[in-house]
mmCIF file of C-alpha atoms and ligand atoms in Angstrom:
data_model
loop_
_atom_site.group_PDB
_atom_site.id
_atom_site.type_symbol
_atom_site.label_atom_id
_atom_site.label_comp_id
_atom_site.label_asym_id
_atom_site.label_seq_id
_atom_site.Cartn_x
_atom_site.Cartn_y
_atom_site.Cartn_z
ATOM 1 C CA UNK A 1 -0.330 0.153 0.006
ATOM 2 C CA UNK A 2 1.594 3.177 -1.315
ATOM 3 C CA UNK A 3 -0.989 5.525 -0.691
ATOM 4 C CA UNK A 4 0.577 7.681 1.794
ATOM 5 C CA UNK A 5 3.601 8.117 0.069
ATOM 6 C CA UNK A 6 3.042 11.767 -0.670
ATOM 7 C CA UNK A 7 3.189 12.433 3.278
ATOM 8 C CA UNK A 8 6.770 11.072 3.648
ATOM 9 C CA UNK A 9 8.436 14.343 3.187
ATOM 10 C CA UNK A 10 5.905 16.245 5.442
ATOM 11 C CA UNK A 11 8.549 15.891 8.057
ATOM 12 C CA UNK A 12 11.956 14.123 8.018
ATOM 13 C CA UNK A 13 11.233 12.602 11.624
ATOM 14 C CA UNK A 14 7.705 11.049 10.179
ATOM 15 C CA UNK A 15 7.632 7.288 9.696
ATOM 16 C CA UNK A 16 7.602 6.488 6.306
ATOM 17 C CA UNK A 17 3.776 5.143 6.111
ATOM 18 C CA UNK A 18 1.607 7.318 8.260
ATOM 19 C CA UNK A 19 -2.092 7.282 8.760
ATOM 20 C CA UNK A 20 -4.270 9.841 7.008
ATOM 21 C CA UNK A 21 -7.332 9.511 9.272
ATOM 22 C CA UNK A 22 -6.928 8.118 12.910
ATOM 23 C CA UNK A 23 -10.391 7.148 14.482
ATOM 24 C CA UNK A 24 -10.188 6.999 18.505
ATOM 25 C CA UNK A 25 -12.171 5.015 20.980
ATOM 26 C CA UNK A 26 -11.565 7.423 23.926
ATOM 27 C CA UNK A 27 -11.931 5.031 26.670
ATOM 28 C CA UNK A 28 -11.122 4.850 30.237
ATOM 29 C CA UNK A 29 -12.464 8.258 32.008
ATOM 30 C CA UNK A 30 -14.031 6.531 34.561
ATOM 31 C CA UNK A 31 -11.803 4.281 35.998
ATOM 32 C CA UNK A 32 -8.930 7.175 35.616
ATOM 33 C CA UNK A 33 -11.260 8.794 38.406
ATOM 34 C CA UNK A 34 -12.041 5.741 40.031
ATOM 35 C CA UNK A 35 -8.186 5.227 40.581
ATOM 36 C CA UNK A 36 -8.111 8.934 42.191
ATOM 37 C CA UNK A 37 -11.096 8.347 44.481
ATOM 38 C CA UNK A 38 -13.054 10.980 42.548
ATOM 39 C CA UNK A 39 -16.848 11.134 40.639
ATOM 40 C CA UNK A 40 -16.269 9.886 37.165
ATOM 41 C CA UNK A 41 -17.100 13.594 35.556
ATOM 42 C CA UNK A 42 -13.491 14.330 36.877
ATOM 43 C CA UNK A 43 -12.195 11.158 34.679
ATOM 44 C CA UNK A 44 -14.397 13.281 31.752
ATOM 45 C CA UNK A 45 -13.033 16.502 32.439
ATOM 46 C CA UNK A 46 -9.460 15.080 32.365
ATOM 47 C CA UNK A 47 -10.173 13.573 29.094
ATOM 48 C CA UNK A 48 -11.678 16.537 27.586
ATOM 49 C CA UNK A 49 -8.018 17.968 28.295
ATOM 50 C CA UNK A 50 -6.401 14.954 26.493
ATOM 51 C CA UNK A 51 -8.428 15.683 23.106
ATOM 52 C CA UNK A 52 -6.758 19.095 23.028
ATOM 53 C CA UNK A 53 -3.220 17.510 23.481
ATOM 54 C CA UNK A 54 -4.308 14.813 21.061
ATOM 55 C CA UNK A 55 -5.365 17.539 18.517
ATOM 56 C CA UNK A 56 -2.247 19.196 18.861
ATOM 57 C CA UNK A 57 -0.397 15.869 17.918
ATOM 58 C CA UNK A 58 -2.058 15.485 14.777
ATOM 59 C CA UNK A 59 -1.278 19.012 13.863
ATOM 60 C CA UNK A 60 2.054 18.275 14.588
ATOM 61 C CA UNK A 61 2.230 15.121 12.703
ATOM 62 C CA UNK A 62 0.553 16.338 9.833
ATOM 63 C CA UNK A 63 -2.509 13.710 10.107
ATOM 64 C CA UNK A 64 -5.307 14.671 7.751
ATOM 65 C CA UNK A 65 -8.427 13.340 9.689
ATOM 66 C CA UNK A 66 -9.172 12.879 13.137
ATOM 67 C CA UNK A 67 -12.137 10.676 14.795
ATOM 68 C CA UNK A 68 -13.116 10.791 17.995
ATOM 69 C CA UNK A 69 -15.858 8.643 19.820
ATOM 70 C CA UNK A 70 -17.256 11.123 22.107
ATOM 71 C CA UNK A 71 -20.611 9.582 22.895
ATOM 72 C CA UNK A 72 -22.280 6.756 21.750
ATOM 73 C CA UNK A 73 -25.630 5.773 21.105
ATOM 74 C CA UNK A 74 -25.618 3.323 23.713
ATOM 75 C CA UNK A 75 -24.084 5.960 26.308
ATOM 76 C CA UNK A 76 -27.478 7.225 26.930
ATOM 77 C CA UNK A 77 -28.366 4.034 29.403
ATOM 78 C CA UNK A 78 -25.643 5.473 31.802
ATOM 79 C CA UNK A 79 -26.764 7.338 35.031
ATOM 80 C CA UNK A 80 -28.957 10.301 34.450
ATOM 81 C CA UNK A 81 -26.331 12.603 36.385
ATOM 82 C CA UNK A 82 -23.459 11.185 34.287
ATOM 83 C CA UNK A 83 -25.421 11.940 30.895
ATOM 84 C CA UNK A 84 -26.156 15.056 31.982
ATOM 85 C CA UNK A 85 -22.740 15.861 33.082
ATOM 86 C CA UNK A 86 -21.570 14.808 29.959
ATOM 87 C CA UNK A 87 -23.932 17.257 28.181
ATOM 88 C CA UNK A 88 -22.483 20.222 29.996
ATOM 89 C CA UNK A 89 -19.063 19.240 29.276
ATOM 90 C CA UNK A 90 -19.729 19.210 25.409
ATOM 91 C CA UNK A 91 -21.528 22.353 25.731
ATOM 92 C CA UNK A 92 -18.335 24.337 27.722
ATOM 93 C CA UNK A 93 -16.084 22.552 25.832
ATOM 94 C CA UNK A 94 -17.526 23.876 22.379
ATOM 95 C CA UNK A 95 -18.196 27.557 23.794
ATOM 96 C CA UNK A 96 -14.260 27.514 24.927
ATOM 97 C CA UNK A 97 -12.534 25.563 22.038
ATOM 98 C CA UNK A 98 -14.145 26.876 19.094
ATOM 99 C CA UNK A 99 -12.178 30.176 18.435
ATOM 100 C CA UNK A 100 -8.875 28.377 19.355
ATOM 101 C CA UNK A 101 -9.905 25.516 16.676
ATOM 102 C CA UNK A 102 -10.606 28.228 14.039
ATOM 103 C CA UNK A 103 -7.438 29.683 14.592
ATOM 104 C CA UNK A 104 -5.183 26.550 14.437
ATOM 105 C CA UNK A 105 -6.971 25.629 11.147
ATOM 106 C CA UNK A 106 -8.955 22.973 12.583
ATOM 107 C CA UNK A 107 -12.159 22.095 10.449
ATOM 108 C CA UNK A 108 -14.706 20.472 12.626
ATOM 109 C CA UNK A 109 -17.629 18.030 11.607
ATOM 110 C CA UNK A 110 -20.366 16.388 14.052
ATOM 111 C CA UNK A 111 -21.282 12.472 13.108
ATOM 112 C CA UNK A 112 -24.102 11.293 14.695
ATOM 113 C CA UNK A 113 -27.883 11.386 15.288
ATOM 114 C CA UNK A 114 -27.958 14.871 16.262
ATOM 115 C CA UNK A 115 -31.432 15.157 17.032
ATOM 116 C CA UNK A 116 -31.592 14.044 20.384
ATOM 117 C CA UNK A 117 -29.382 16.633 21.820
ATOM 118 C CA UNK A 118 -30.790 19.656 23.697
ATOM 119 C CA UNK A 119 -31.374 22.716 20.772
ATOM 120 C CA UNK A 120 -28.673 24.443 22.656
ATOM 121 C CA UNK A 121 -25.953 21.804 21.952
ATOM 122 C CA UNK A 122 -27.177 21.598 18.637
ATOM 123 C CA UNK A 123 -27.054 25.063 17.690
ATOM 124 C CA UNK A 124 -23.303 25.072 19.377
ATOM 125 C CA UNK A 125 -22.651 22.170 16.846
ATOM 126 C CA UNK A 126 -23.936 23.896 13.940
ATOM 127 C CA UNK A 127 -22.025 27.209 14.840
ATOM 128 C CA UNK A 128 -18.766 25.369 15.224
ATOM 129 C CA UNK A 129 -19.077 23.488 12.092
ATOM 130 C CA UNK A 130 -19.844 26.977 10.042
ATOM 131 C CA UNK A 131 -17.259 28.904 11.731
ATOM 132 C CA UNK A 132 -14.487 26.129 11.022
ATOM 133 C CA UNK A 133 -15.974 24.784 7.368
ATOM 134 C CA UNK A 134 -13.221 26.948 5.600
ATOM 135 C CA UNK A 135 -10.156 25.286 7.524
ATOM 136 C CA UNK A 136 -7.945 22.326 5.984
ATOM 137 C CA UNK A 137 -4.822 21.413 8.339
ATOM 138 C CA UNK A 138 -6.981 18.758 10.195
ATOM 139 C CA UNK A 139 -10.613 17.688 10.058
ATOM 140 C CA UNK A 140 -12.043 16.760 13.102
ATOM 141 C CA UNK A 141 -14.560 14.445 13.120
ATOM 142 C CA UNK A 142 -16.617 14.093 16.642
ATOM 143 C CA UNK A 143 -18.674 11.224 17.014
ATOM 144 C CA UNK A 144 -21.744 12.217 19.034
ATOM 145 C CA UNK A 145 -24.712 9.963 19.806
ATOM 146 C CA UNK A 146 -23.160 7.822 17.003
ATOM 147 C CA UNK A 147 -23.580 3.920 16.540
ATOM 148 C CA UNK A 148 -22.044 2.053 13.621
ATOM 149 C CA UNK A 149 -25.445 0.264 12.938
ATOM 150 C CA UNK A 150 -27.459 3.650 12.927
ATOM 151 C CA UNK A 151 -25.083 4.773 10.232
ATOM 152 C CA UNK A 152 -25.664 1.756 8.235
ATOM 153 C CA UNK A 153 -29.326 1.917 8.779
ATOM 154 C CA UNK A 154 -29.165 5.580 7.976
ATOM 155 C CA UNK A 155 -27.442 5.123 4.534
ATOM 156 C CA UNK A 156 -30.078 1.976 3.791
ATOM 157 C CA UNK A 157 -32.903 4.128 4.671
ATOM 158 C CA UNK A 158 -31.481 7.484 2.187
ATOM 159 C CA UNK A 159 -30.948 4.637 -0.833
ATOM 160 C CA UNK A 160 -34.868 3.301 -0.047
ATOM 161 C CA UNK A 161 -35.929 6.658 -0.272
ATOM 162 C CA UNK A 162 -34.312 7.283 -3.903
ATOM 163 C CA UNK A 163 -35.602 3.572 -4.830
ATOM 164 C CA UNK A 164 -38.876 4.326 -3.396
ATOM 165 C CA UNK A 165 -38.832 7.436 -5.603
ATOM 166 C CA UNK A 166 -37.842 6.105 -8.874
ATOM 167 C CA UNK A 167 -34.524 7.469 -8.928
ATOM 168 C CA UNK A 168 -32.735 4.399 -8.839
ATOM 169 C CA UNK A 169 -33.469 0.391 -9.388
ATOM 170 C CA UNK A 170 -33.075 -1.493 -5.902
ATOM 171 C CA UNK A 171 -31.705 -4.602 -7.638
ATOM 172 C CA UNK A 172 -28.578 -2.369 -8.463
ATOM 173 C CA UNK A 173 -27.835 -1.280 -5.159
ATOM 174 C CA UNK A 174 -24.312 -3.099 -4.088
ATOM 175 C CA UNK A 175 -21.658 -1.622 -1.584
ATOM 176 C CA UNK A 176 -20.683 1.080 -4.140
ATOM 177 C CA UNK A 177 -23.891 2.809 -4.077
ATOM 178 C CA UNK A 178 -24.325 2.348 -0.129
ATOM 179 C CA UNK A 179 -20.639 3.193 0.619
ATOM 180 C CA UNK A 180 -21.227 7.099 -0.654
ATOM 181 C CA UNK A 181 -24.263 7.417 2.029
ATOM 182 C CA UNK A 182 -22.173 6.083 5.042
ATOM 183 C CA UNK A 183 -20.864 9.012 7.789
ATOM 184 C CA UNK A 184 -17.257 10.402 6.470
ATOM 185 C CA UNK A 185 -17.296 9.026 2.679
ATOM 186 C CA UNK A 186 -16.070 11.965 1.414
ATOM 187 C CA UNK A 187 -12.600 11.864 3.804
ATOM 188 C CA UNK A 188 -9.939 9.608 3.164
ATOM 189 C CA UNK A 189 -10.891 5.817 4.895
ATOM 190 C CA UNK A 190 -9.952 5.721 8.237
ATOM 191 C CA UNK A 191 -6.717 3.743 8.357
ATOM 192 C CA UNK A 192 -5.977 3.551 12.213
ATOM 193 C CA UNK A 193 -8.080 2.840 14.637
ATOM 194 C CA UNK A 194 -6.797 3.303 18.675
ATOM 195 C CA UNK A 195 -8.808 2.335 21.756
ATOM 196 C CA UNK A 196 -7.572 3.140 24.540
ATOM 197 C CA UNK A 197 -8.526 1.880 28.424
ATOM 198 C CA UNK A 198 -7.389 -1.837 27.663
ATOM 199 C CA UNK A 199 -10.646 -3.057 25.986
ATOM 200 C CA UNK A 200 -10.397 -4.679 23.035
ATOM 201 C CA UNK A 201 -13.578 -3.897 21.451
ATOM 202 C CA UNK A 202 -15.732 -1.812 18.872
ATOM 203 C CA UNK A 203 -18.794 -0.992 21.098
ATOM 204 C CA UNK A 204 -20.593 0.152 17.815
ATOM 205 C CA UNK A 205 -17.912 2.640 16.732
ATOM 206 C CA UNK A 206 -17.292 2.831 13.010
ATOM 207 C CA UNK A 207 -18.290 -0.596 11.535
ATOM 208 C CA UNK A 208 -18.405 -0.176 7.778
ATOM 209 C CA UNK A 209 -15.370 2.237 8.199
ATOM 210 C CA UNK A 210 -13.539 -0.138 9.807
ATOM 211 C CA UNK A 211 -13.528 -3.172 6.899
ATOM 212 C CA UNK A 212 -9.754 -2.903 6.249
ATOM 213 C CA UNK A 213 -8.602 -0.197 9.046
ATOM 214 C CA UNK A 214 -5.383 -1.357 11.178
ATOM 215 C CA UNK A 215 -6.642 -1.817 15.184
ATOM 216 C CA UNK A 216 -4.203 -0.628 18.131
ATOM 217 C CA UNK A 217 -5.068 -1.257 21.631
ATOM 218 C CA UNK A 218 -3.339 -0.152 24.353
ATOM 219 C CA UNK A 219 -4.329 -0.301 28.431
ATOM 220 C CA UNK A 220 -3.266 3.303 28.679
ATOM 221 C CA UNK A 221 -6.625 5.115 30.132
ATOM 222 C CA UNK A 222 -7.822 8.273 27.839
ATOM 223 C CA UNK A 223 -6.833 11.065 30.122
ATOM 224 C CA UNK A 224 -3.122 10.003 30.068
ATOM 225 C CA UNK A 225 -3.059 9.482 26.351
ATOM 226 C CA UNK A 226 -0.629 12.199 24.814
ATOM 227 C CA UNK A 227 1.430 12.940 21.735
ATOM 228 C CA UNK A 228 3.955 10.182 22.797
ATOM 229 C CA UNK A 229 1.237 7.710 23.133
ATOM 230 C CA UNK A 230 -0.155 9.001 19.983
ATOM 231 C CA UNK A 231 3.034 8.360 18.348
ATOM 232 C CA UNK A 232 3.557 5.293 19.591
ATOM 233 C CA UNK A 233 0.443 4.241 17.873
ATOM 234 C CA UNK A 234 1.500 5.673 14.549
ATOM 235 C CA UNK A 235 4.753 3.912 14.599
ATOM 236 C CA UNK A 236 2.912 0.930 15.533
ATOM 237 C CA UNK A 237 0.812 1.478 12.134
ATOM 238 C CA UNK A 238 4.017 2.297 10.189
ATOM 239 C CA UNK A 239 5.711 -1.167 10.782
ATOM 240 C CA UNK A 240 2.195 -3.270 9.558
ATOM 241 C CA UNK A 241 1.870 -4.805 6.276
ATOM 242 C CA UNK A 242 -1.640 -3.879 4.800
ATOM 243 C CA UNK A 243 -2.264 -6.582 1.739
ATOM 244 C CA UNK A 244 -5.825 -5.550 1.175
ATOM 245 C CA UNK A 245 -6.773 -9.493 0.345
ATOM 246 C CA UNK A 246 -3.641 -9.865 -1.683
ATOM 247 C CA UNK A 247 -0.193 -11.474 -0.859
ATOM 248 C CA UNK A 248 2.761 -10.399 0.390
ATOM 249 C CA UNK A 249 4.766 -10.926 -2.617
ATOM 250 C CA UNK A 250 2.278 -8.224 -4.199
ATOM 251 C CA UNK A 251 2.433 -6.181 -2.354
ATOM 252 C CA UNK A 252 6.251 -6.069 -2.593
ATOM 253 C CA UNK A 253 6.164 -5.916 -5.929
ATOM 254 C CA UNK A 254 4.222 -3.052 -5.233
ATOM 255 C CA UNK A 255 0.959 -3.640 -6.086
ATOM 256 C CA UNK A 256 -2.101 -1.364 -4.906
ATOM 257 C CA UNK A 257 -5.608 -2.406 -4.495
HETATM 258 C C1 IPE B 301 -14.877 6.780 27.747
HETATM 259 O O1 IPE B 301 -14.943 6.557 29.050
HETATM 260 C C2 IPE B 301 -15.818 8.358 27.794
HETATM 261 C C3 IPE B 301 -17.374 8.349 27.069
HETATM 262 C C4 IPE B 301 -17.749 6.909 27.236
HETATM 263 C C5 IPE B 301 -18.063 9.111 27.396
HETATM 264 P P1 IPE B 301 -15.522 5.974 29.968
HETATM 265 O O2 IPE B 301 -16.862 6.944 31.005
HETATM 266 O O3 IPE B 301 -16.336 4.943 29.016
HETATM 267 O O4 IPE B 301 -14.236 5.086 31.175
HETATM 268 P P2 IPE B 301 -14.828 3.746 31.633
HETATM 269 O O5 IPE B 301 -14.847 3.048 30.558
HETATM 270 O O6 IPE B 301 -15.815 3.603 32.284
HETATM 271 O O7 IPE B 301 -13.208 3.847 32.313
HETATM 272 C C1 IPE B 302 -17.322 3.483 24.152
HETATM 273 O O1 IPE B 302 -17.008 2.860 24.893
HETATM 274 C C2 IPE B 302 -17.594 4.924 23.746
HETATM 275 C C3 IPE B 302 -16.773 6.131 23.602
HETATM 276 C C4 IPE B 302 -16.170 6.229 24.164
HETATM 277 C C5 IPE B 302 -17.756 7.038 23.744
HETATM 278 P P1 IPE B 302 -17.742 3.014 26.419
HETATM 279 O O2 IPE B 302 -17.142 2.383 27.576
HETATM 280 O O3 IPE B 302 -19.276 2.979 26.420
HETATM 281 O O4 IPE B 302 -17.843 1.245 25.805
HETATM 282 P P2 IPE B 302 -18.396 0.013 26.645
HETATM 283 O O5 IPE B 302 -19.888 0.060 27.400
HETATM 284 O O6 IPE B 302 -17.229 -0.276 27.471
HETATM 285 O O7 IPE B 302 -18.303 -1.035 25.582
HETATM 286 MG MG1 MG B 303 -15.561 2.661 28.759
#
């Protein structure tokens, strides 16, 4: 796979093969707080600081897209107080960070079913997207009330509506027709998936998009995840051989999918 060759020149210290799009399940905030005998909310606050450090590291390393799992469609099942505290944290973080993101060239986008959020949060989300839409240095996608199954279902619905309207022939629906309806399809594919916090599961994050993503799991709890930890994941990625169904010999001969 040589799709990343164009990035080799970004920095002399950069690994030869660099992910273009990193997707992270930011897990372990609760356990981080618990280890300090503090309420879980403190862990979420510390997690918000780690987000900033991660964005900085991505900017420094020339990563094009960073997708962060902030709130899953299943996280509504948490105690009401924790969900409320998370919503407050999102609201405050948006108010506090948007100007800085704008200044640093970050384009912000939200993915997920946003109808479930309070109107004031939805308007902050729309404002952050609007303000930063001209930025190109780093595309930051925040997955909020996102579920991989929701994503596939909404894509199927979009095609079903087009079929019902007579725009497309349902018998001709294939993965190439579905793919553009899936979230983030206009961006480079997620090529490095990171989950912090020690669990080795996807928890309904990107499902379709992870088909050929390299998976990386670390025991580091999200609030402790820093630039060095991100670089360790990127270095691990650089050592992977991505074959996309082909043989190692084909890859060595320069074949690309
Ligand atoms: C991830 O950390 C943050 C969210 C899901 C919002 P957790 O809150 O899941 O932390 P643990 O897994 O309980 O330690
Ligand atoms: C996944 O973490 C969701 C986010 C990080 C936002 P969870 O902590 O909710 O996942 P499970 O419940 O352990 O699978
Ligand atoms: Mg968790």
